[in-house]
Amino acid sequence: MTVGTVRTFAAAKAPVAVAAATMAAVLAAYGSTLLLEHATHLHIDSVIQAVVLSVTLSRAHRGAPIPDRLIGFVVMPVVAVASVGLGDLMRNDAFAGDAAFAALVASGIWIRRFGPRFAKAGTLMMLPAIALLVIPHGGPGASSTHLMWAPVIALIACFWVTAVQVAVERPWRAVRTKAPATATATATAAGKGVRVSTRMAAQTGIGLCVAFAVGHWLFPNHWSWVVLTAFIVCNGARGRGDALHKGLLRALGAAGGTVLAALASGLFAPRDPDTVVLIFVVLGLAAWLRQRSYAYWAGGVTAALSLLYVYYGQSAGPLLQTRLEAILVGGVIGVGAAWAILPFRTRDVLRRRAAECLAALTDVLRDEPHARARFESAVTELDTVYGPLRLHRFVSRARPHHADVVDALREMVPHVHAAGPDARALRANVGSVRRAIARRHDGTPYKRLAVDDATAAHAIDAGLARIHAIYAPPPTDFPAATEPSRTTEPSAATELSRTAVSTRGPESPEKARPAG
């Protein structure tokens, strides 16, 4: 069996393994909290909170080293206690409680600027608070007994997620590599000196405030649906395009999930145990299909929440239109916040992450230790921005397109494994592409490798040529004005630009640039 076949087989099994690990942790946390509820006479909301924390924590902790996992055992219990008080405040004083909720979530995003450990802590800070939006009636219970047991429930979720993932992933056997810095934590946006984490915090905080106000106004009994959707769209949106893409997928998935739950709701009576079984089945399928599209996850979670309300005795039929309207309103608020409040472009995030990939590729060609692992990790990070870019390419039909950058880097991965560190000309071309991405036009110009070079190096060079053609400036002099040298080979960017002009007609420099 070839290495490519093994990788394909492993990639096919990955979503199943991820979903199985997630549901194993969720079911273990559910069973443990259910026993705790019977022993201490807690409310059923405690069980729901444990399930929600396990689902969200499974994704937040996936692939994390053990020291990062230990952060959860410190942060989660503290925030769980605070979330109980926050839930009481949101019930008793909606204005103050909603403002405190938005401030907590925004601060969890803002502290990402201080590095990956703070980013991890900030993500964990938000999980107990977001659970308040999922639990029916808006809070985890008002009794002091629940306040005492809240950190225990958070620790149960942390323990089972950590135990299952450590057993499956075996992080102590993984090769230690320095992960590429993310645009969220370190980058400034569009040259204006404002960090992306600050922009995202402002977008999410203001978006949540608007969602709370509109939700209480239009949907007084189901305002949490508006707020939850606005949070999902805003949180982690990597630019305007990504926010719009997430909003569309959220709306489509939620609509499908709500309809399916409404059709299945007539089969179950309130407090029917079979409803609980179906909820876990739906969550498992959603976790498995999430690797294909976020729409499946949005639909599965919405269907699970709809079934949860059916379990509590609320008929899904009359709520169908209300739920869809609330989700659409929340999606519009989330997208509007990303586009109106300190916006930044998804293709700017792509520019930075593509530069990180090529920096790692330079280290590969220098034969530095663990450079290939860093390159693959950096290419994997591109998945977070590929969805909106691919959708824009499909709708606009523009060629070349910034989505082609992701395709080219993905296609390089198997060739990077086969390439040796002796391709000096290839390293020079990587440097030329990095300068083009950084909008620098000094240094050695890009020159394609000869066709008799090694196959792997030539394949990598073909991908570099595609990227260089996208980021290199359009030519200002045409053959009529400047006679090219007969002994100098034109650059790949010049050839592709001339081809585009000849086939589509003359265009302005702005229109000639790739869309995205």
Short mmCIF file of C-alpha atoms in Angstrom, two decimals:
data_model
loop_
_atom_site.label_atom_id
_atom_site.label_comp_id
_atom_site.label_asym_id
_atom_site.label_seq_id
_atom_site.Cartn_x
_atom_site.Cartn_y
_atom_site.Cartn_z
CA MET A 1 0.00 0.00 0.00
CA THR A 2 1.44 3.38 -1.04
CA VAL A 3 1.92 6.35 1.24
CA GLY A 4 -0.73 8.29 -0.69
CA THR A 5 -3.24 5.49 -0.20
CA VAL A 6 -2.51 5.37 3.50
CA ARG A 7 -2.98 9.12 3.81
CA THR A 8 -6.26 8.99 1.88
CA PHE A 9 -7.56 6.19 4.08
CA ALA A 10 -6.51 8.05 7.23
CA ALA A 11 -8.16 11.25 6.01
CA ALA A 12 -11.39 9.37 5.34
CA LYS A 13 -11.38 7.96 8.86
CA ALA A 14 -10.53 11.29 10.53
CA PRO A 15 -14.10 12.74 10.67
CA VAL A 16 -15.43 9.46 12.07
CA ALA A 17 -12.71 9.33 14.73
CA VAL A 18 -13.32 12.96 15.69
CA ALA A 19 -17.06 12.43 15.96
CA ALA A 20 -16.59 9.22 17.97
CA ALA A 21 -14.22 10.90 20.42
CA THR A 22 -16.57 13.87 20.80
CA MET A 23 -19.61 11.73 21.51
CA ALA A 24 -17.68 9.45 23.88
CA ALA A 25 -16.75 12.48 26.00
CA VAL A 26 -20.29 13.90 25.76
CA LEU A 27 -21.95 10.65 26.81
CA ALA A 28 -19.49 10.14 29.68
CA ALA A 29 -20.10 13.68 30.94
CA TYR A 30 -23.84 13.22 30.53
CA GLY A 31 -23.87 9.99 32.53
CA SER A 32 -21.66 11.39 35.29
CA THR A 33 -23.71 14.56 35.67
CA LEU A 34 -26.95 12.58 35.60
CA LEU A 35 -25.71 10.53 38.56
CA LEU A 36 -24.69 13.74 40.32
CA GLU A 37 -28.11 15.25 39.67
CA HIS A 38 -29.90 12.24 41.20
CA ALA A 39 -27.58 12.21 44.22
CA THR A 40 -27.75 15.95 44.97
CA HIS A 41 -31.27 16.73 43.62
CA LEU A 42 -30.01 19.28 41.10
CA HIS A 43 -32.09 20.60 38.24
CA ILE A 44 -31.96 18.95 34.81
CA ASP A 45 -30.34 22.16 33.55
CA SER A 46 -27.11 20.93 35.13
CA VAL A 47 -27.08 17.92 32.81
CA ILE A 48 -27.73 20.10 29.78
CA GLN A 49 -24.90 22.40 30.80
CA ALA A 50 -22.50 19.45 31.06
CA VAL A 51 -23.47 18.27 27.57
CA VAL A 52 -23.07 21.75 26.06
CA LEU A 53 -19.69 22.26 27.71
CA SER A 54 -18.49 18.84 26.52
CA VAL A 55 -19.53 19.48 22.92
CA THR A 56 -17.92 22.92 22.72
CA LEU A 57 -14.84 21.95 24.72
CA SER A 58 -14.19 18.93 22.48
CA ARG A 59 -13.65 21.22 19.52
CA ALA A 60 -11.69 23.83 21.49
CA HIS A 61 -9.29 21.21 22.90
CA ARG A 62 -8.80 19.11 19.76
CA GLY A 63 -5.11 18.71 18.98
CA ALA A 64 -4.02 20.88 21.92
CA PRO A 65 -0.87 19.97 23.91
CA ILE A 66 -1.31 18.82 27.48
CA PRO A 67 -0.26 22.17 29.09
CA ASP A 68 -2.99 23.95 27.12
CA ARG A 69 -5.54 21.38 28.24
CA LEU A 70 -4.67 22.02 31.87
CA ILE A 71 -5.74 25.65 31.42
CA GLY A 72 -9.32 24.41 31.23
CA PHE A 73 -9.16 22.91 34.70
CA VAL A 74 -8.33 26.38 36.06
CA VAL A 75 -10.48 28.65 33.90
CA MET A 76 -13.66 26.60 33.46
CA PRO A 77 -14.65 26.21 37.16
CA VAL A 78 -14.14 29.92 37.84
CA VAL A 79 -16.17 31.03 34.84
CA ALA A 80 -18.83 28.41 35.59
CA VAL A 81 -19.44 30.02 38.97
CA ALA A 82 -19.51 33.46 37.36
CA SER A 83 -21.97 32.25 34.73
CA VAL A 84 -24.46 31.25 37.43
CA GLY A 85 -24.45 34.78 38.76
CA LEU A 86 -24.59 36.08 35.21
CA GLY A 87 -27.68 33.97 34.51
CA ASP A 88 -29.40 35.35 37.63
CA LEU A 89 -28.51 38.89 36.60
CA MET A 90 -29.85 38.36 33.07
CA ARG A 91 -33.19 37.21 34.52
CA ASN A 92 -33.53 39.90 37.18
CA ASP A 93 -32.00 42.89 35.35
CA ALA A 94 -31.98 42.28 31.62
CA PHE A 95 -30.08 45.45 30.71
CA ALA A 96 -27.22 44.92 33.19
CA GLY A 97 -27.09 41.17 32.57
CA ASP A 98 -26.99 41.51 28.79
CA ALA A 99 -24.25 44.14 29.00
CA ALA A 100 -22.21 41.93 31.34
CA PHE A 101 -22.64 38.97 28.97
CA ALA A 102 -21.44 41.00 25.97
CA ALA A 103 -18.49 42.35 27.97
CA LEU A 104 -17.44 38.85 29.08
CA VAL A 105 -17.52 37.47 25.54
CA ALA A 106 -15.75 40.49 24.04
CA SER A 107 -13.00 40.36 26.67
CA GLY A 108 -12.48 36.65 25.94
CA ILE A 109 -11.80 37.57 22.31
CA TRP A 110 -9.72 40.66 23.06
CA ILE A 111 -7.16 38.87 25.25
CA ARG A 112 -6.12 36.71 22.27
CA ARG A 113 -3.68 39.51 21.42
CA PHE A 114 -1.41 38.35 24.25
CA GLY A 115 -0.55 34.98 22.73
CA PRO A 116 -1.84 31.45 22.20
CA ARG A 117 -2.23 30.61 25.90
CA PHE A 118 -4.39 33.67 26.45
CA ALA A 119 -6.32 32.81 23.29
CA LYS A 120 -7.03 29.37 24.74
CA ALA A 121 -8.10 30.88 28.07
CA GLY A 122 -10.32 33.39 26.29
CA THR A 123 -12.06 30.65 24.33
CA LEU A 124 -12.68 28.66 27.51
CA MET A 125 -14.00 31.77 29.26
CA MET A 126 -16.88 32.01 26.82
CA LEU A 127 -18.08 28.40 26.95
CA PRO A 128 -20.05 28.46 30.24
CA ALA A 129 -21.56 31.81 29.27
CA ILE A 130 -22.67 30.55 25.86
CA ALA A 131 -24.27 27.55 27.59
CA LEU A 132 -26.71 30.05 29.13
CA LEU A 133 -28.14 30.70 25.67
CA VAL A 134 -28.78 27.00 25.06
CA ILE A 135 -30.37 26.05 28.38
CA PRO A 136 -34.14 26.69 28.36
CA HIS A 137 -35.39 29.70 30.32
CA GLY A 138 -32.00 31.40 30.00
CA GLY A 139 -30.10 30.27 33.08
CA PRO A 140 -28.67 27.34 34.97
CA GLY A 141 -30.88 27.78 38.04
CA ALA A 142 -31.07 30.28 40.84
CA SER A 143 -30.45 28.12 43.87
CA SER A 144 -27.25 28.40 45.88
CA THR A 145 -26.88 24.62 45.63
CA HIS A 146 -26.34 24.94 41.89
CA LEU A 147 -23.83 27.71 42.51
CA MET A 148 -21.87 25.30 44.68
CA TRP A 149 -21.99 22.49 42.12
CA ALA A 150 -21.34 24.60 39.00
CA PRO A 151 -17.53 24.22 39.15
CA VAL A 152 -17.94 20.47 39.69
CA ILE A 153 -20.00 20.19 36.52
CA ALA A 154 -17.37 22.18 34.60
CA LEU A 155 -14.62 19.90 35.92
CA ILE A 156 -16.59 16.82 34.90
CA ALA A 157 -16.79 18.11 31.32
CA CYS A 158 -13.07 19.02 31.33
CA PHE A 159 -12.07 15.65 32.73
CA TRP A 160 -13.95 13.53 30.23
CA VAL A 161 -13.00 15.61 27.20
CA THR A 162 -9.34 15.57 28.24
CA ALA A 163 -9.32 11.86 29.10
CA VAL A 164 -10.92 10.77 25.82
CA GLN A 165 -8.87 13.06 23.58
CA VAL A 166 -5.56 12.25 25.28
CA ALA A 167 -6.30 8.54 24.92
CA VAL A 168 -7.14 8.95 21.22
CA GLU A 169 -4.60 11.59 20.16
CA ARG A 170 -1.69 10.51 22.43
CA PRO A 171 -0.15 14.01 22.45
CA TRP A 172 2.97 12.82 24.28
CA ARG A 173 3.97 10.90 21.13
CA ALA A 174 3.49 13.86 18.78
CA VAL A 175 6.46 15.71 17.34
CA ARG A 176 6.85 19.08 19.04
CA THR A 177 6.77 21.82 16.44
CA LYS A 178 6.29 25.51 16.73
CA ALA A 179 2.83 26.32 15.44
CA PRO A 180 2.52 29.25 13.05
CA ALA A 181 1.20 32.43 14.61
CA THR A 182 -2.42 33.07 13.77
CA ALA A 183 -3.69 36.25 12.26
CA THR A 184 -6.17 36.55 15.09
CA ALA A 185 -3.54 36.78 17.78
CA THR A 186 -0.76 38.77 16.19
CA ALA A 187 -1.75 40.58 13.03
CA THR A 188 -2.81 44.13 12.47
CA ALA A 189 -5.44 44.73 9.87
CA ALA A 190 -5.20 46.68 6.65
CA GLY A 191 -2.26 48.75 7.79
CA LYS A 192 -4.28 50.82 10.28
CA GLY A 193 -2.52 49.59 13.38
CA VAL A 194 -5.59 47.97 14.98
CA ARG A 195 -5.09 44.34 15.92
CA VAL A 196 -7.48 41.78 14.51
CA SER A 197 -8.33 40.58 18.02
CA THR A 198 -9.46 44.12 18.91
CA ARG A 199 -11.56 44.34 15.78
CA MET A 200 -13.18 40.96 16.41
CA ALA A 201 -13.88 41.86 20.05
CA ALA A 202 -15.55 45.12 19.00
CA GLN A 203 -17.60 43.39 16.31
CA THR A 204 -18.77 40.63 18.64
CA GLY A 205 -19.44 42.90 21.63
CA ILE A 206 -21.47 45.46 19.68
CA GLY A 207 -23.19 42.75 17.66
CA LEU A 208 -24.29 40.99 20.84
CA CYS A 209 -25.63 44.24 22.32
CA VAL A 210 -27.69 44.84 19.19
CA ALA A 211 -28.84 41.19 19.18
CA PHE A 212 -29.98 41.42 22.80
CA ALA A 213 -31.93 44.62 22.10
CA VAL A 214 -33.57 43.35 18.92
CA GLY A 215 -34.19 39.90 20.40
CA HIS A 216 -36.01 41.23 23.47
CA TRP A 217 -37.99 43.56 21.22
CA LEU A 218 -39.07 41.17 18.47
CA PHE A 219 -38.88 37.79 20.26
CA PRO A 220 -39.39 38.41 23.99
CA ASN A 221 -39.79 34.70 24.79
CA HIS A 222 -37.06 33.43 22.44
CA TRP A 223 -34.51 36.22 22.33
CA SER A 224 -31.69 33.75 22.97
CA TRP A 225 -32.02 32.38 19.42
CA VAL A 226 -31.14 35.81 18.00
CA VAL A 227 -28.20 36.27 20.37
CA LEU A 228 -26.81 32.77 19.81
CA THR A 229 -26.89 33.16 16.03
CA ALA A 230 -25.24 36.59 16.16
CA PHE A 231 -22.50 35.14 18.38
CA ILE A 232 -21.89 32.18 16.06
CA VAL A 233 -21.58 34.45 13.02
CA CYS A 234 -19.36 37.06 14.70
CA ASN A 235 -17.13 34.88 16.86
CA GLY A 236 -14.00 33.89 15.01
CA ALA A 237 -15.16 35.42 11.71
CA ARG A 238 -11.97 35.85 9.68
CA GLY A 239 -13.04 38.89 7.73
CA ARG A 240 -16.18 40.15 6.05
CA GLY A 241 -16.36 37.30 3.57
CA ASP A 242 -16.05 34.68 6.29
CA ALA A 243 -18.83 36.31 8.34
CA LEU A 244 -21.15 36.37 5.35
CA HIS A 245 -20.28 32.77 4.52
CA LYS A 246 -20.97 31.63 8.10
CA GLY A 247 -24.22 33.57 8.14
CA LEU A 248 -25.43 31.84 4.98
CA LEU A 249 -24.42 28.38 6.21
CA ARG A 250 -25.99 29.06 9.61
CA ALA A 251 -29.27 30.12 8.00
CA LEU A 252 -29.38 27.18 5.59
CA GLY A 253 -28.38 24.61 8.20
CA ALA A 254 -30.71 25.99 10.85
CA ALA A 255 -33.63 26.01 8.44
CA GLY A 256 -33.03 22.39 7.48
CA GLY A 257 -32.48 21.30 11.07
CA THR A 258 -35.62 23.05 12.29
CA VAL A 259 -37.77 21.47 9.60
CA LEU A 260 -36.41 17.99 10.36
CA ALA A 261 -36.96 18.46 14.09
CA ALA A 262 -40.51 19.69 13.47
CA LEU A 263 -41.27 16.59 11.40
CA ALA A 264 -39.84 14.31 14.09
CA SER A 265 -41.43 16.13 17.03
CA GLY A 266 -44.83 14.54 16.49
CA LEU A 267 -43.32 11.12 17.23
CA PHE A 268 -42.36 11.96 20.83
CA ALA A 269 -44.24 13.05 23.91
CA PRO A 270 -42.81 15.47 26.49
CA ARG A 271 -40.19 13.87 28.74
CA ASP A 272 -39.93 10.88 26.40
CA PRO A 273 -36.50 9.23 26.92
CA ASP A 274 -36.35 8.37 23.23
CA THR A 275 -36.08 12.11 22.51
CA VAL A 276 -32.82 12.19 24.47
CA VAL A 277 -31.47 9.26 22.47
CA LEU A 278 -32.36 11.00 19.21
CA ILE A 279 -30.66 14.21 20.39
CA PHE A 280 -27.38 12.35 20.91
CA VAL A 281 -27.70 10.62 17.54
CA VAL A 282 -28.24 13.97 15.82
CA LEU A 283 -25.24 15.49 17.63
CA GLY A 284 -23.05 12.57 16.59
CA LEU A 285 -24.04 12.90 12.94
CA ALA A 286 -23.48 16.66 13.09
CA ALA A 287 -20.00 16.20 14.57
CA TRP A 288 -19.16 13.71 11.82
CA LEU A 289 -20.47 15.87 8.95
CA ARG A 290 -18.98 19.10 10.27
CA GLN A 291 -15.72 18.24 8.50
CA ARG A 292 -17.57 18.52 5.20
CA SER A 293 -19.47 21.74 5.81
CA TYR A 294 -20.43 23.95 8.73
CA ALA A 295 -24.02 23.88 7.44
CA TYR A 296 -24.36 20.27 8.62
CA TRP A 297 -23.22 21.25 12.10
CA ALA A 298 -25.61 24.23 12.19
CA GLY A 299 -28.46 22.02 11.07
CA GLY A 300 -27.64 19.26 13.56
CA VAL A 301 -27.30 21.60 16.53
CA THR A 302 -30.53 23.39 15.62
CA ALA A 303 -32.34 20.06 15.30
CA ALA A 304 -30.96 18.94 18.68
CA LEU A 305 -32.09 22.17 20.34
CA SER A 306 -35.52 21.85 18.75
CA LEU A 307 -35.83 18.32 20.10
CA LEU A 308 -34.69 19.59 23.49
CA TYR A 309 -37.57 22.06 23.56
CA VAL A 310 -39.91 19.24 22.52
CA TYR A 311 -38.62 17.27 25.50
CA TYR A 312 -39.59 20.20 27.72
CA GLY A 313 -43.12 20.17 26.30
CA GLN A 314 -42.91 22.96 23.72
CA SER A 315 -44.40 21.98 20.38
CA ALA A 316 -41.97 22.53 17.53
CA GLY A 317 -44.66 23.23 14.94
CA PRO A 318 -45.86 26.64 16.19
CA LEU A 319 -42.25 27.66 16.90
CA LEU A 320 -40.99 26.80 13.41
CA GLN A 321 -41.59 30.20 11.83
CA THR A 322 -40.48 32.06 14.98
CA ARG A 323 -37.22 30.11 15.16
CA LEU A 324 -36.40 30.70 11.51
CA GLU A 325 -37.15 34.40 11.79
CA ALA A 326 -35.00 34.73 14.92
CA ILE A 327 -32.11 32.91 13.27
CA LEU A 328 -32.30 35.09 10.17
CA VAL A 329 -32.41 38.26 12.26
CA GLY A 330 -29.42 37.11 14.31
CA GLY A 331 -27.50 36.23 11.16
CA VAL A 332 -28.14 39.66 9.65
CA ILE A 333 -26.96 41.33 12.86
CA GLY A 334 -23.79 39.24 12.96
CA VAL A 335 -22.92 39.88 9.32
CA GLY A 336 -23.74 43.57 9.68
CA ALA A 337 -21.41 43.89 12.67
CA ALA A 338 -18.54 42.24 10.77
CA TRP A 339 -19.04 44.55 7.79
CA ALA A 340 -19.70 47.83 9.62
CA ILE A 341 -17.50 47.77 12.75
CA LEU A 342 -13.74 47.95 12.14
CA PRO A 343 -14.04 45.56 9.17
CA PHE A 344 -11.18 43.60 7.64
CA ARG A 345 -11.06 41.46 4.54
CA THR A 346 -10.86 37.70 4.41
CA ARG A 347 -8.29 37.90 1.63
CA ASP A 348 -6.04 39.94 3.94
CA VAL A 349 -6.14 37.04 6.40
CA LEU A 350 -5.31 34.73 3.48
CA ARG A 351 -2.36 36.95 2.54
CA ARG A 352 -0.82 36.62 6.00
CA ARG A 353 -1.42 32.89 6.27
CA ALA A 354 -0.05 32.26 2.79
CA ALA A 355 3.08 34.14 3.85
CA GLU A 356 3.37 31.85 6.89
CA CYS A 357 3.10 28.79 4.63
CA LEU A 358 5.88 30.05 2.37
CA ALA A 359 8.08 30.94 5.35
CA ALA A 360 7.75 27.32 6.49
CA LEU A 361 8.45 26.14 2.93
CA THR A 362 11.68 28.14 2.95
CA ASP A 363 12.70 26.27 6.10
CA VAL A 364 11.86 22.98 4.39
CA LEU A 365 14.17 23.80 1.52
CA ARG A 366 16.88 24.67 4.04
CA ASP A 367 16.38 21.23 5.60
CA GLU A 368 15.56 22.63 9.04
CA PRO A 369 14.15 20.21 11.63
CA HIS A 370 10.38 19.71 11.74
CA ALA A 371 9.92 22.23 8.92
CA ARG A 372 7.65 19.90 6.92
CA ALA A 373 5.33 19.51 9.90
CA ARG A 374 5.17 23.29 10.28
CA PHE A 375 4.42 23.67 6.58
CA GLU A 376 1.58 21.13 6.72
CA SER A 377 0.18 22.80 9.84
CA ALA A 378 0.26 26.20 8.16
CA VAL A 379 -1.49 24.81 5.07
CA THR A 380 -4.14 23.24 7.28
CA GLU A 381 -4.83 26.66 8.81
CA LEU A 382 -5.91 27.85 5.37
CA ASP A 383 -9.04 25.70 5.66
CA THR A 384 -10.59 28.34 7.90
CA VAL A 385 -10.68 30.90 5.08
CA TYR A 386 -11.11 28.59 2.09
CA GLY A 387 -14.91 28.29 2.35
CA PRO A 388 -15.84 31.93 1.68
CA LEU A 389 -13.13 32.29 -0.96
CA ARG A 390 -14.29 29.18 -2.78
CA LEU A 391 -17.91 30.39 -2.69
CA HIS A 392 -16.90 33.78 -4.06
CA ARG A 393 -14.91 32.12 -6.85
CA PHE A 394 -17.93 29.99 -7.75
CA VAL A 395 -20.32 32.95 -7.83
CA SER A 396 -18.02 35.44 -9.54
CA ARG A 397 -16.42 32.96 -11.98
CA ALA A 398 -13.28 35.11 -11.74
CA ARG A 399 -9.94 33.66 -12.83
CA PRO A 400 -7.40 33.85 -11.36
CA HIS A 401 -8.87 34.03 -7.87
CA HIS A 402 -7.46 34.20 -4.35
CA ALA A 403 -9.00 30.78 -3.65
CA ASP A 404 -6.43 29.43 -6.13
CA VAL A 405 -3.74 30.25 -3.56
CA VAL A 406 -5.18 27.68 -1.17
CA ASP A 407 -5.49 25.11 -3.95
CA ALA A 408 -1.88 25.64 -5.01
CA LEU A 409 -0.51 25.29 -1.48
CA ARG A 410 -2.57 22.18 -0.83
CA GLU A 411 -1.26 20.58 -4.01
CA MET A 412 2.32 21.29 -2.90
CA VAL A 413 2.09 19.20 0.27
CA PRO A 414 2.84 15.75 -1.24
CA HIS A 415 5.59 17.21 -3.42
CA VAL A 416 7.23 18.92 -0.46
CA HIS A 417 7.69 15.47 1.09
CA ALA A 418 9.53 14.30 -2.02
CA ALA A 419 11.59 17.44 -2.63
CA GLY A 420 15.18 17.68 -1.43
CA PRO A 421 16.87 20.67 0.17
CA ASP A 422 19.17 21.29 -2.78
CA ALA A 423 16.87 23.35 -5.05
CA ARG A 424 18.59 26.74 -4.83
CA ALA A 425 16.57 28.24 -7.68
CA LEU A 426 13.36 27.03 -6.03
CA ARG A 427 14.30 28.83 -2.82
CA ALA A 428 14.86 32.00 -4.81
CA ASN A 429 11.38 31.70 -6.32
CA VAL A 430 9.85 31.20 -2.89
CA GLY A 431 11.52 34.42 -1.83
CA SER A 432 10.10 36.21 -4.89
CA VAL A 433 6.59 35.04 -4.09
CA ARG A 434 6.97 36.10 -0.45
CA ARG A 435 8.02 39.57 -1.58
CA ALA A 436 5.01 39.75 -3.91
CA ILE A 437 2.68 38.81 -1.05
CA ALA A 438 4.30 41.49 1.11
CA ARG A 439 3.84 44.01 -1.74
CA ARG A 440 7.60 44.36 -2.16
CA HIS A 441 8.97 44.44 -5.67
CA ASP A 442 12.68 44.48 -5.00
CA GLY A 443 15.11 41.58 -5.15
CA THR A 444 15.48 38.77 -7.66
CA PRO A 445 12.55 38.51 -10.12
CA TYR A 446 10.57 35.30 -10.39
CA LYS A 447 11.93 32.87 -12.99
CA ARG A 448 10.42 29.47 -13.72
CA LEU A 449 12.64 26.43 -13.28
CA ALA A 450 13.88 24.56 -16.32
CA VAL A 451 11.72 21.64 -17.40
CA ASP A 452 14.51 19.14 -16.83
CA ASP A 453 14.63 19.85 -13.08
CA ALA A 454 13.41 17.32 -10.53
CA THR A 455 9.73 16.44 -10.80
CA ALA A 456 8.86 17.39 -7.22
CA ALA A 457 10.68 20.72 -7.43
CA HIS A 458 9.00 21.50 -10.74
CA ALA A 459 5.56 20.72 -9.29
CA ILE A 460 6.23 23.04 -6.35
CA ASP A 461 7.46 25.71 -8.75
CA ALA A 462 4.23 25.43 -10.77
CA GLY A 463 2.23 26.14 -7.63
CA LEU A 464 4.50 29.07 -6.77
CA ALA A 465 3.93 30.48 -10.24
CA ARG A 466 0.17 30.43 -9.70
CA ILE A 467 0.52 32.29 -6.40
CA HIS A 468 2.98 34.80 -7.85
CA ALA A 469 0.60 35.57 -10.73
CA ILE A 470 -2.11 36.49 -8.21
CA TYR A 471 -0.06 38.71 -5.92
CA ALA A 472 2.44 40.22 -8.36
CA PRO A 473 1.47 43.67 -9.69
CA PRO A 474 0.08 43.80 -13.22
CA PRO A 475 2.63 44.77 -15.88
CA THR A 476 2.81 48.47 -16.67
CA ASP A 477 4.76 48.19 -19.93
CA PHE A 478 3.54 46.13 -22.86
CA PRO A 479 5.59 44.82 -25.79
CA ALA A 480 4.63 47.77 -27.97
CA ALA A 481 6.30 50.19 -25.56
CA THR A 482 9.29 48.12 -24.48
CA GLU A 483 11.07 45.53 -26.58
CA PRO A 484 11.81 42.44 -24.45
CA SER A 485 15.23 40.88 -24.52
CA ARG A 486 15.53 37.82 -26.71
CA THR A 487 17.70 36.09 -24.15
CA THR A 488 15.58 36.78 -21.08
CA GLU A 489 12.65 34.49 -20.31
CA PRO A 490 9.48 36.42 -19.29
CA SER A 491 8.31 35.89 -15.75
CA ALA A 492 5.33 33.66 -15.04
CA ALA A 493 3.30 36.61 -13.74
CA THR A 494 3.88 38.57 -16.98
CA GLU A 495 2.85 35.62 -19.16
CA LEU A 496 -0.34 34.96 -17.22
CA SER A 497 -1.23 38.65 -17.08
CA ARG A 498 -0.76 39.04 -20.85
CA THR A 499 -2.92 35.96 -21.45
CA ALA A 500 -5.68 37.39 -19.26
CA VAL A 501 -5.57 40.74 -21.10
CA SER A 502 -5.66 39.10 -24.53
CA THR A 503 -8.63 36.88 -23.71
CA ARG A 504 -10.77 39.32 -21.75
CA GLY A 505 -9.85 42.63 -23.32
CA PRO A 506 -8.26 45.67 -21.69
CA GLU A 507 -9.20 46.32 -18.09
CA SER A 508 -8.30 48.80 -15.41
CA PRO A 509 -5.55 47.73 -12.97
CA GLU A 510 -8.12 47.39 -10.18
CA LYS A 511 -10.36 45.08 -12.21
CA ALA A 512 -7.39 43.07 -13.37
CA ARG A 513 -6.57 41.99 -9.85
CA PRO A 514 -7.95 38.67 -8.59
CA ALA A 515 -11.31 38.82 -6.89
CA GLY A 516 -12.01 37.48 -3.42
#
